[in-house]
XYZ file of C-alpha atoms in Angstrom:
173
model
C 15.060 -25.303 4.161
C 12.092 -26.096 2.545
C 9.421 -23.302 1.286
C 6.941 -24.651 3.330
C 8.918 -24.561 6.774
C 10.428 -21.292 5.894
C 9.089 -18.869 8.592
C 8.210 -15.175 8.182
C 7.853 -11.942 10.521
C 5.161 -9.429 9.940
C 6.366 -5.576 10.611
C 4.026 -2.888 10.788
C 5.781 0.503 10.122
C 3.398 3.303 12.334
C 1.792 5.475 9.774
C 1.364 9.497 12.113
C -0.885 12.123 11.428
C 0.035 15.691 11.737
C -0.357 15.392 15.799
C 2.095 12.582 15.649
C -0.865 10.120 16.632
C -0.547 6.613 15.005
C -3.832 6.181 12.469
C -2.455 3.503 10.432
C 0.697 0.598 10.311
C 2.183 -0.461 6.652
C 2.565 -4.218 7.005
C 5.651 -5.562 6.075
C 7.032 -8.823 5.166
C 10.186 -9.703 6.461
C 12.174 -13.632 6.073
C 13.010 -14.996 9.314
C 16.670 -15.348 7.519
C 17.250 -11.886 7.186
C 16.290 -9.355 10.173
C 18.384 -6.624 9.052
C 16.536 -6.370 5.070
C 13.924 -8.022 3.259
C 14.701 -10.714 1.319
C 12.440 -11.802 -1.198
C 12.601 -13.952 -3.908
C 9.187 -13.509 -4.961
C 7.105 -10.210 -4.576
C 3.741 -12.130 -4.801
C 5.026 -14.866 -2.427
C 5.827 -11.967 0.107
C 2.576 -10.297 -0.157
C 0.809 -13.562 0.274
C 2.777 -14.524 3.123
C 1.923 -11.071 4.683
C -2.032 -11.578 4.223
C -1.865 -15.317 5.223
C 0.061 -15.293 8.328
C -1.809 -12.074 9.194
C -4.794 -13.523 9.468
C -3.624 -16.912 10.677
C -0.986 -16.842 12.577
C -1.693 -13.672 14.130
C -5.034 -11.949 13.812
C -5.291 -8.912 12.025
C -7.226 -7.110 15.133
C -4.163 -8.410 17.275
C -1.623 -6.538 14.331
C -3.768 -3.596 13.415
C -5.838 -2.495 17.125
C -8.289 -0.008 15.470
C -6.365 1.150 13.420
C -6.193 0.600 9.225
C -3.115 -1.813 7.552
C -1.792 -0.787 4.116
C -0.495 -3.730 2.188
C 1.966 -3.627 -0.915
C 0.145 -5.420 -3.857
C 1.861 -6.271 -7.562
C 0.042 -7.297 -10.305
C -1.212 -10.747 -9.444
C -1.489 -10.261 -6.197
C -4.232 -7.403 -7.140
C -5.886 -9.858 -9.382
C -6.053 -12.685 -7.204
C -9.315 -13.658 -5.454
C -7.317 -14.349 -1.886
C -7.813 -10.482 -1.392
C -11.143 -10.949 -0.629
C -10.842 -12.683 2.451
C -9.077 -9.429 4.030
C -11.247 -7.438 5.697
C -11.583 -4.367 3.524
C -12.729 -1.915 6.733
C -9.131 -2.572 8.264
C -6.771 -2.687 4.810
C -5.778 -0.643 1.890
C -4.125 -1.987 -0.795
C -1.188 -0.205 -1.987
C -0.738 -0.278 -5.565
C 3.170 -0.368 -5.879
C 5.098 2.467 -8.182
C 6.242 -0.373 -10.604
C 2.576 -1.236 -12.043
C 2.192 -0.024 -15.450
C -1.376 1.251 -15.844
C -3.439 -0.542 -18.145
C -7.029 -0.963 -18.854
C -6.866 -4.556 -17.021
C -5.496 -2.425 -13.904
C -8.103 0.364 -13.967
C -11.102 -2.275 -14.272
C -9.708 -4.091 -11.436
C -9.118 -0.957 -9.409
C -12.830 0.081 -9.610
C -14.057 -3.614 -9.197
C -11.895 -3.415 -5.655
C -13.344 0.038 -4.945
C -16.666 -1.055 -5.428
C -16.351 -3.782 -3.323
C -15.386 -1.227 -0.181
C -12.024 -1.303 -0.419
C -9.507 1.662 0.136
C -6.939 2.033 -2.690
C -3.383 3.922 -2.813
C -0.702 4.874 -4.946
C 2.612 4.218 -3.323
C 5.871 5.815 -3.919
C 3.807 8.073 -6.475
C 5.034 10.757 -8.507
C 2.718 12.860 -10.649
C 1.873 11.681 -14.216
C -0.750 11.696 -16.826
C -0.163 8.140 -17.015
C -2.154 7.712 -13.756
C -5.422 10.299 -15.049
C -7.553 7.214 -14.771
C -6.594 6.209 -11.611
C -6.704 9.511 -9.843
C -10.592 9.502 -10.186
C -10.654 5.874 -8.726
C -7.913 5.943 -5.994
C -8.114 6.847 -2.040
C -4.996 7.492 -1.407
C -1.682 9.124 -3.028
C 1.894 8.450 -0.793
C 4.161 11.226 -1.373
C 8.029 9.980 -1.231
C 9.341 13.081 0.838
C 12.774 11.342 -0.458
C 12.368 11.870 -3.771
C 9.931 14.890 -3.550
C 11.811 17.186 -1.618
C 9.585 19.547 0.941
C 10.813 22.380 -0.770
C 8.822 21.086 -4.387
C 5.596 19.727 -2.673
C 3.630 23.256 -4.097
C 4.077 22.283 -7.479
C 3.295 18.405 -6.675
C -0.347 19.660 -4.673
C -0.971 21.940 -7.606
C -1.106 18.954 -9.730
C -3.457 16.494 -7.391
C -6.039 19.713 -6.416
C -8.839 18.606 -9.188
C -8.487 14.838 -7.451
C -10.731 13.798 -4.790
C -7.915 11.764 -2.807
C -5.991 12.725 0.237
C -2.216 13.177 0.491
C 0.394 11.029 2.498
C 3.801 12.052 3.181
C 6.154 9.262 3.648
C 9.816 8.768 4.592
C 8.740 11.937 6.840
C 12.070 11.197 9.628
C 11.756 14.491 11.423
């Protein structure tokens, strides 16, 4: 099959608040080849099929209702242009955890901020790495997988001096 009549699904994974009311989705890509995982050949090809049949072949209103859409972003997907042309009152863009922080990244984080978008860490654990980015960012996702409950009061201690909020994920009860 050919790239260009390969066919993709968009998910959107409910994001709850403490109530257990739905206040955001996490789009995901998915290949019409494989409903059981993603598979994806191409990170950037993913997140550009996401945005593009989003707002094509869907509508992002139709996806999102009133409510916001995080997207997974690597590298050149953060530095492309195309971003622009999502609505940044309905999106944030999720930096992933594999992004190594540079001063190319931080410049393009605050151009994006500046611009009115919303910006997260995903999958984020705690580093000095990141001191930059903290001051810049909306958003940090806490992996409740990998940060177990029963360390989160070290983990907050870290973020308190940061003026982003906190987002559990992989919360399953």
């Amino acid at each position: 099959m050919k790239q260009s009549e390969q066919k993709y699904l968009i998910g959107r994974q409910p994001i709850l608040n403490r109530n257990e009311q739905i206040c955001a989705y996490e789009l995901l890509f998915r290949s019409a080849q494989s409903l059981a995982a993603a598979q994806v050949s191409d990170a950037s090809q993913a997140t550009a099929s996401v945005i593009l049949n989003t707002l094509a072949g869907f509508g992002i209103k139709q996806i999102l209702g009133n409510h916001l859409g995080f997207i997974n972003l690597e590298l050149d997907m953060l530095m492309s242009d195309s971003l622009e042309l999502l609505p940044k009152e309905l999106v944030v863009l999720e930096l992933l955890e594999s992004l190594e922080v540079t001063p190319v990244l931080v410049e393009r984080c605050r151009e994006l901020k500046e611009a009115g978008f919303v910006l997260a860490l995903d999958d984020h654990e705690f580093s000095p790495v990141y001191e930059e980015l903290y001051q810049i960012i909306d958003i940090v996702k806490v992996d409740l997988f990998v940060t177990p409950v029963d360390t989160l009061g070290p983990v907050i201690e870290h973020y308190r001096d940061y003026p982003f909020k906190l987002l559990a994920e992989k919360v399953e009860t």
